[in-house]
Tab-separated table of N, CA, C and O in Angstrom:
chain	number	residue	atom	x	y	z
A	1	MET	N	0.810	-1.186	-0.007
A	1	MET	CA	0.008	-0.002	-0.006
A	1	MET	C	0.821	1.261	-0.007
A	1	MET	O	0.595	2.224	-0.685
A	2	LYS	N	1.963	1.217	0.835
A	2	LYS	CA	2.835	2.393	0.865
A	2	LYS	C	3.425	2.677	-0.462
A	2	LYS	O	3.596	3.844	-0.890
A	3	ARG	N	3.807	1.604	-1.207
A	3	ARG	CA	4.415	1.746	-2.482
A	3	ARG	C	3.442	2.380	-3.519
A	3	ARG	O	3.784	3.194	-4.335
A	4	LEU	N	2.170	2.014	-3.408
A	4	LEU	CA	1.150	2.518	-4.318
A	4	LEU	C	1.007	4.053	-4.029
A	4	LEU	O	0.913	4.843	-4.964
A	5	VAL	N	0.916	4.392	-2.759
A	5	VAL	CA	0.776	5.817	-2.400
A	5	VAL	C	1.971	6.622	-2.889
A	5	VAL	O	1.876	7.717	-3.427
A	6	LEU	N	3.161	6.069	-2.684
A	6	LEU	CA	4.374	6.731	-3.120
A	6	LEU	C	4.438	6.877	-4.638
A	6	LEU	O	4.734	7.954	-5.142
A	7	ALA	N	4.013	5.843	-5.360
A	7	ALA	CA	4.025	5.925	-6.794
A	7	ALA	C	3.035	6.982	-7.268
A	7	ALA	O	3.305	7.755	-8.192
A	8	ALA	N	1.909	7.001	-6.640
A	8	ALA	CA	0.843	8.022	-7.040
A	8	ALA	C	1.389	9.443	-6.757
A	8	ALA	O	1.209	10.359	-7.540
A	9	ALA	N	2.036	9.594	-5.607
A	9	ALA	CA	2.582	10.926	-5.275
A	9	ALA	C	3.681	11.368	-6.260
A	9	ALA	O	3.712	12.494	-6.694
A	10	LEU	N	4.504	10.451	-6.627
A	10	LEU	CA	5.564	10.731	-7.615
A	10	LEU	C	5.009	11.095	-8.986
A	10	LEU	O	5.418	11.987	-9.662
A	11	ALA	N	3.991	10.356	-9.353
A	11	ALA	CA	3.335	10.612	-10.664
A	11	ALA	C	2.695	11.954	-10.670
A	11	ALA	O	2.812	12.713	-11.626
A	12	LEU	N	2.039	12.306	-9.620
A	12	LEU	CA	1.384	13.579	-9.563
A	12	LEU	C	2.399	14.726	-9.526
A	12	LEU	O	2.252	15.715	-10.235
A	13	SER	N	3.422	14.597	-8.772
A	13	SER	CA	4.475	15.668	-8.712
A	13	SER	C	5.169	15.813	-10.040
A	13	SER	O	5.497	16.934	-10.441
A	14	SER	N	5.456	14.693	-10.763
A	14	SER	CA	6.118	14.838	-12.043
A	14	SER	C	5.195	15.461	-13.062
A	14	SER	O	5.664	16.220	-13.908
A	15	SER	N	3.894	15.209	-13.016
A	15	SER	CA	2.978	15.832	-13.998
A	15	SER	C	2.840	17.303	-13.685
A	15	SER	O	2.706	18.141	-14.623
A	16	VAL	N	2.907	17.709	-12.401
A	16	VAL	CA	2.892	19.091	-12.068
A	16	VAL	C	4.117	19.795	-12.543
A	16	VAL	O	4.108	20.949	-13.027
A	17	ALA	N	5.276	19.105	-12.431
A	17	ALA	CA	6.526	19.701	-12.938
A	17	ALA	C	6.491	19.927	-14.457
A	17	ALA	O	6.884	20.920	-14.979
A	18	PHE	N	5.949	18.921	-15.161
A	18	PHE	CA	5.761	19.071	-16.632
A	18	PHE	C	4.839	20.177	-16.939
A	18	PHE	O	5.053	20.928	-17.839
A	19	ALA	N	3.721	20.292	-16.158
A	19	ALA	CA	2.720	21.297	-16.449
A	19	ALA	C	3.301	22.692	-16.317
A	19	ALA	O	2.989	23.556	-17.169
A	20	SER	N	4.162	22.913	-15.346
A	20	SER	CA	4.655	24.250	-15.135
A	20	SER	C	5.803	24.585	-16.139
A	20	SER	O	6.062	25.747	-16.356
A	21	SER	N	6.397	23.600	-16.766
A	21	SER	CA	7.469	23.881	-17.701
A	21	SER	C	6.943	24.074	-19.132
A	21	SER	O	7.678	24.653	-19.954
A	22	CYS	N	5.760	23.606	-19.442
A	22	CYS	CA	5.246	23.740	-20.817
A	22	CYS	C	5.184	25.218	-21.247
A	22	CYS	O	5.707	25.519	-22.356
A	23	PRO	N	4.637	26.127	-20.471
A	23	PRO	CA	4.639	27.547	-20.886
A	23	PRO	C	6.073	28.117	-21.098
A	23	PRO	O	6.288	28.937	-22.033
A	24	LYS	N	6.984	27.667	-20.335
A	24	LYS	CA	8.396	28.107	-20.501
A	24	LYS	C	8.936	27.698	-21.887
A	24	LYS	O	9.530	28.504	-22.591
A	25	HIS	N	8.619	26.513	-22.258
A	25	HIS	CA	9.088	25.991	-23.578
A	25	HIS	C	8.308	26.697	-24.707
A	25	HIS	O	8.934	27.017	-25.761
A	26	MET	N	7.045	26.983	-24.513
A	26	MET	CA	6.268	27.700	-25.553
A	26	MET	C	6.840	29.116	-25.771
A	26	MET	O	6.979	29.534	-26.885
A	27	LYS	N	7.210	29.770	-24.651
A	27	LYS	CA	7.779	31.111	-24.755
A	27	LYS	C	9.134	31.130	-25.489
A	27	LYS	O	9.465	31.961	-26.244
A	28	ALA	N	9.994	30.018	-25.217
A	28	ALA	CA	11.226	29.929	-25.911
A	28	ALA	C	11.064	29.754	-27.400
A	28	ALA	O	11.798	30.344	-28.189
A	29	ILE	N	10.095	28.958	-27.761
A	29	ILE	CA	9.788	28.741	-29.165
A	29	ILE	C	9.293	30.007	-29.826
A	29	ILE	O	9.790	30.387	-30.898
A	30	ASP	N	8.406	30.702	-29.129
A	30	ASP	CA	7.870	31.953	-29.700
A	30	ASP	C	8.986	32.988	-29.853
A	30	ASP	O	8.957	33.770	-30.820
A	31	ALA	N	9.938	33.029	-28.932
A	31	ALA	CA	11.058	33.992	-29.027
A	31	ALA	C	12.039	33.624	-30.155
A	31	ALA	O	12.561	34.532	-30.788
A	32	ALA	N	12.293	32.390	-30.388
A	32	ALA	CA	13.285	31.963	-31.350
A	32	ALA	C	12.750	31.923	-32.782
A	32	ALA	O	13.482	32.105	-33.708
A	33	LEU	N	11.467	31.660	-32.955
A	33	LEU	CA	10.886	31.458	-34.289
A	33	LEU	C	11.045	32.662	-35.189
A	33	LEU	O	11.438	32.420	-36.405
A	34	PRO	N	10.816	33.916	-34.844
A	34	PRO	CA	10.944	34.988	-35.833
A	34	PRO	C	12.339	35.111	-36.463
A	34	PRO	O	12.433	35.466	-37.599
A	35	ALA	N	13.367	34.879	-35.700
A	35	ALA	CA	14.731	35.025	-36.188
A	35	ALA	C	15.327	33.760	-36.762
A	35	ALA	O	16.440	33.824	-37.296
A	36	ALA	N	14.614	32.651	-36.624
A	36	ALA	CA	15.153	31.395	-37.058
A	36	ALA	C	15.298	31.357	-38.618
A	36	ALA	O	14.425	31.762	-39.342
A	37	LYS	N	16.372	30.707	-39.096
A	37	LYS	CA	16.576	30.525	-40.489
A	37	LYS	C	16.115	29.122	-40.883
A	37	LYS	O	16.874	28.182	-40.824
A	38	LEU	N	14.806	29.005	-41.164
A	38	LEU	CA	14.213	27.728	-41.478
A	38	LEU	C	13.550	27.810	-42.837
A	38	LEU	O	13.147	28.881	-43.322
A	39	SER	N	13.391	26.641	-43.463
A	39	SER	CA	12.635	26.551	-44.694
A	39	SER	C	11.156	26.775	-44.325
A	39	SER	O	10.769	26.663	-43.157
A	40	ALA	N	10.360	27.025	-45.311
A	40	ALA	CA	8.952	27.227	-45.079
A	40	ALA	C	8.310	25.957	-44.470
A	40	ALA	O	7.436	26.066	-43.614
A	41	GLU	N	8.792	24.815	-44.904
A	41	GLU	CA	8.270	23.543	-44.422
A	41	GLU	C	8.699	23.414	-42.932
A	41	GLU	O	7.808	22.998	-42.065
A	42	GLN	N	9.892	23.729	-42.594
A	42	GLN	CA	10.368	23.593	-41.160
A	42	GLN	C	9.590	24.607	-40.278
A	42	GLN	O	9.118	24.252	-39.192
A	43	LYS	N	9.389	25.808	-40.774
A	43	LYS	CA	8.644	26.818	-39.997
A	43	LYS	C	7.184	26.323	-39.768
A	43	LYS	O	6.701	26.519	-38.644
A	44	SER	N	6.600	25.812	-40.781
A	44	SER	CA	5.252	25.288	-40.643
A	44	SER	C	5.166	24.159	-39.675
A	44	SER	O	4.224	24.061	-38.812
A	45	GLU	N	6.111	23.270	-39.678
A	45	GLU	CA	6.237	22.149	-38.720
A	45	GLU	C	6.417	22.634	-37.289
A	45	GLU	O	5.710	22.175	-36.385
A	46	VAL	N	7.279	23.652	-37.075
A	46	VAL	CA	7.507	24.193	-35.735
A	46	VAL	C	6.138	24.821	-35.266
A	46	VAL	O	5.737	24.637	-34.130
A	47	GLN	N	5.523	25.596	-36.118
A	47	GLN	CA	4.199	26.199	-35.717
A	47	GLN	C	3.138	25.147	-35.373
A	47	GLN	O	2.435	25.334	-34.376
A	48	LYS	N	3.071	24.073	-36.121
A	48	LYS	CA	2.148	23.035	-35.822
A	48	LYS	C	2.508	22.370	-34.502
A	48	LYS	O	1.633	22.153	-33.665
A	49	LEU	N	3.779	22.025	-34.248
A	49	LEU	CA	4.146	21.439	-33.059
A	49	LEU	C	3.888	22.334	-31.846
A	49	LEU	O	3.484	21.859	-30.782
A	50	ARG	N	4.172	23.617	-32.032
A	50	ARG	CA	3.942	24.590	-30.956
A	50	ARG	C	2.439	24.629	-30.603
A	50	ARG	O	2.048	24.603	-29.397
A	51	ALA	N	1.590	24.663	-31.639
A	51	ALA	CA	0.138	24.702	-31.418
A	51	ALA	C	-0.352	23.393	-30.738
A	51	ALA	O	-1.131	23.396	-29.833
A	52	ASP	N	0.200	22.236	-31.248
A	52	ASP	CA	-0.132	20.957	-30.613
A	52	ASP	C	0.258	20.913	-29.165
A	52	ASP	O	-0.450	20.449	-28.300
A	53	GLY	N	1.513	21.438	-28.848
A	53	GLY	CA	1.994	21.439	-27.500
A	53	GLY	C	1.071	22.268	-26.604
A	53	GLY	O	0.794	21.871	-25.471
A	54	GLU	N	0.552	23.435	-27.091
A	54	GLU	CA	-0.327	24.243	-26.277
A	54	GLU	C	-1.647	23.529	-26.047
A	54	GLU	O	-2.214	23.560	-24.935
A	55	LYS	N	-2.195	22.848	-27.105
A	55	LYS	CA	-3.450	22.153	-26.948
A	55	LYS	C	-3.309	21.080	-25.955
A	55	LYS	O	-4.168	20.910	-25.079
A	56	TYR	N	-2.218	20.256	-26.071
A	56	TYR	CA	-2.067	19.157	-25.080
A	56	TYR	C	-1.914	19.710	-23.678
A	56	TYR	O	-2.443	19.166	-22.746
A	57	HIS	N	-1.203	20.831	-23.514
A	57	HIS	CA	-1.025	21.436	-22.192
A	57	HIS	C	-2.380	21.785	-21.620
A	57	HIS	O	-2.670	21.492	-20.473
A	58	LYS	N	-3.210	22.480	-22.442
A	58	LYS	CA	-4.549	22.877	-21.946
A	58	LYS	C	-5.458	21.695	-21.665
A	58	LYS	O	-6.330	21.780	-20.817
A	59	ASP	N	-5.189	20.577	-22.346
A	59	ASP	CA	-6.002	19.330	-22.108
A	59	ASP	C	-5.461	18.519	-20.946
A	59	ASP	O	-5.982	17.469	-20.659
A	60	GLY	N	-4.386	18.961	-20.356
A	60	GLY	CA	-3.747	18.272	-19.225
A	60	GLY	C	-2.873	17.113	-19.607
A	60	GLY	O	-2.508	16.302	-18.820
A	61	LYS	N	-2.564	17.019	-20.923
A	61	LYS	CA	-1.665	15.930	-21.417
A	61	LYS	C	-0.220	16.511	-21.503
A	61	LYS	O	0.256	16.767	-22.622
A	62	HIS	N	0.409	16.616	-20.369
A	62	HIS	CA	1.673	17.314	-20.308
A	62	HIS	C	2.853	16.534	-20.918
A	62	HIS	O	3.754	17.088	-21.456
A	63	ALA	N	2.806	15.213	-20.831
A	63	ALA	CA	3.854	14.458	-21.446
A	63	ALA	C	3.817	14.589	-22.995
A	63	ALA	O	4.831	14.801	-23.681
A	64	GLU	N	2.581	14.581	-23.539
A	64	GLU	CA	2.433	14.786	-25.013
A	64	GLU	C	2.786	16.188	-25.365
A	64	GLU	O	3.455	16.450	-26.400
A	65	SER	N	2.468	17.147	-24.501
A	65	SER	CA	2.825	18.579	-24.744
A	65	SER	C	4.339	18.737	-24.822
A	65	SER	O	4.878	19.367	-25.749
A	66	MET	N	5.031	18.125	-23.864
A	66	MET	CA	6.500	18.278	-23.840
A	66	MET	C	7.160	17.523	-25.032
A	66	MET	O	8.146	18.017	-25.550
A	67	ALA	N	6.546	16.461	-25.477
A	67	ALA	CA	7.102	15.749	-26.645
A	67	ALA	C	6.995	16.643	-27.880
A	67	ALA	O	7.954	16.757	-28.653
A	68	ALA	N	5.829	17.276	-28.060
A	68	ALA	CA	5.672	18.156	-29.249
A	68	ALA	C	6.535	19.381	-29.153
A	68	ALA	O	7.203	19.795	-30.125
A	69	LEU	N	6.604	19.987	-27.964
A	69	LEU	CA	7.417	21.197	-27.821
A	69	LEU	C	8.931	20.897	-27.905
A	69	LEU	O	9.652	21.709	-28.486
A	70	SER	N	9.353	19.766	-27.459
A	70	SER	CA	10.770	19.360	-27.604
A	70	SER	C	11.116	19.120	-29.072
A	70	SER	O	12.220	19.492	-29.511
A	71	LYS	N	10.244	18.559	-29.847
A	71	LYS	CA	10.456	18.399	-31.292
A	71	LYS	C	10.649	19.805	-31.947
A	71	LYS	O	11.505	20.031	-32.778
A	72	ALA	N	9.716	20.766	-31.600
A	72	ALA	CA	9.834	22.076	-32.129
A	72	ALA	C	11.169	22.740	-31.789
A	72	ALA	O	11.793	23.381	-32.593
A	73	GLU	N	11.536	22.593	-30.523
A	73	GLU	CA	12.829	23.181	-29.996
A	73	GLU	C	13.990	22.558	-30.793
A	73	GLU	O	14.958	23.264	-31.117
A	74	ALA	N	13.938	21.262	-31.052
A	74	ALA	CA	15.063	20.613	-31.743
A	74	ALA	C	15.164	21.211	-33.182
A	74	ALA	O	16.262	21.397	-33.616
A	75	ILE	N	14.045	21.424	-33.854
A	75	ILE	CA	14.123	22.034	-35.203
A	75	ILE	C	14.710	23.398	-35.130
A	75	ILE	O	15.506	23.774	-35.977
A	76	LEU	N	14.358	24.142	-34.083
A	76	LEU	CA	14.879	25.539	-33.908
A	76	LEU	C	16.298	25.526	-33.419
A	76	LEU	O	16.928	26.573	-33.385
A	77	GLY	N	16.800	24.398	-32.872
A	77	GLY	CA	18.115	24.395	-32.345
A	77	GLY	C	18.200	24.866	-30.906
A	77	GLY	O	19.279	25.273	-30.435
A	78	ILE	N	17.090	24.870	-30.204
A	78	ILE	CA	17.053	25.285	-28.826
A	78	ILE	C	17.438	24.125	-27.998
A	78	ILE	O	16.892	22.994	-28.112
A	79	LYS	N	18.346	24.331	-27.038
A	79	LYS	CA	18.805	23.203	-26.215
A	79	LYS	C	18.203	23.280	-24.887
A	79	LYS	O	17.842	24.202	-24.292
């Protein structure tokens, strides 16, 4: 029982950590996009991933949000 409670607490705290970092990643993408030297296709992909990340964040799907935002950051070269 203790392990179950501990696992639930860890899962909740990690989802809260992801939730609070999503907006930070969205802001980084928004700041980098205007000056980025990308093809039209890459820019479109970054914009789609950024929008998907925001939607997932609002839906409470923070792991999916971080996956989409991380892909966008990789295209932009954000570390």
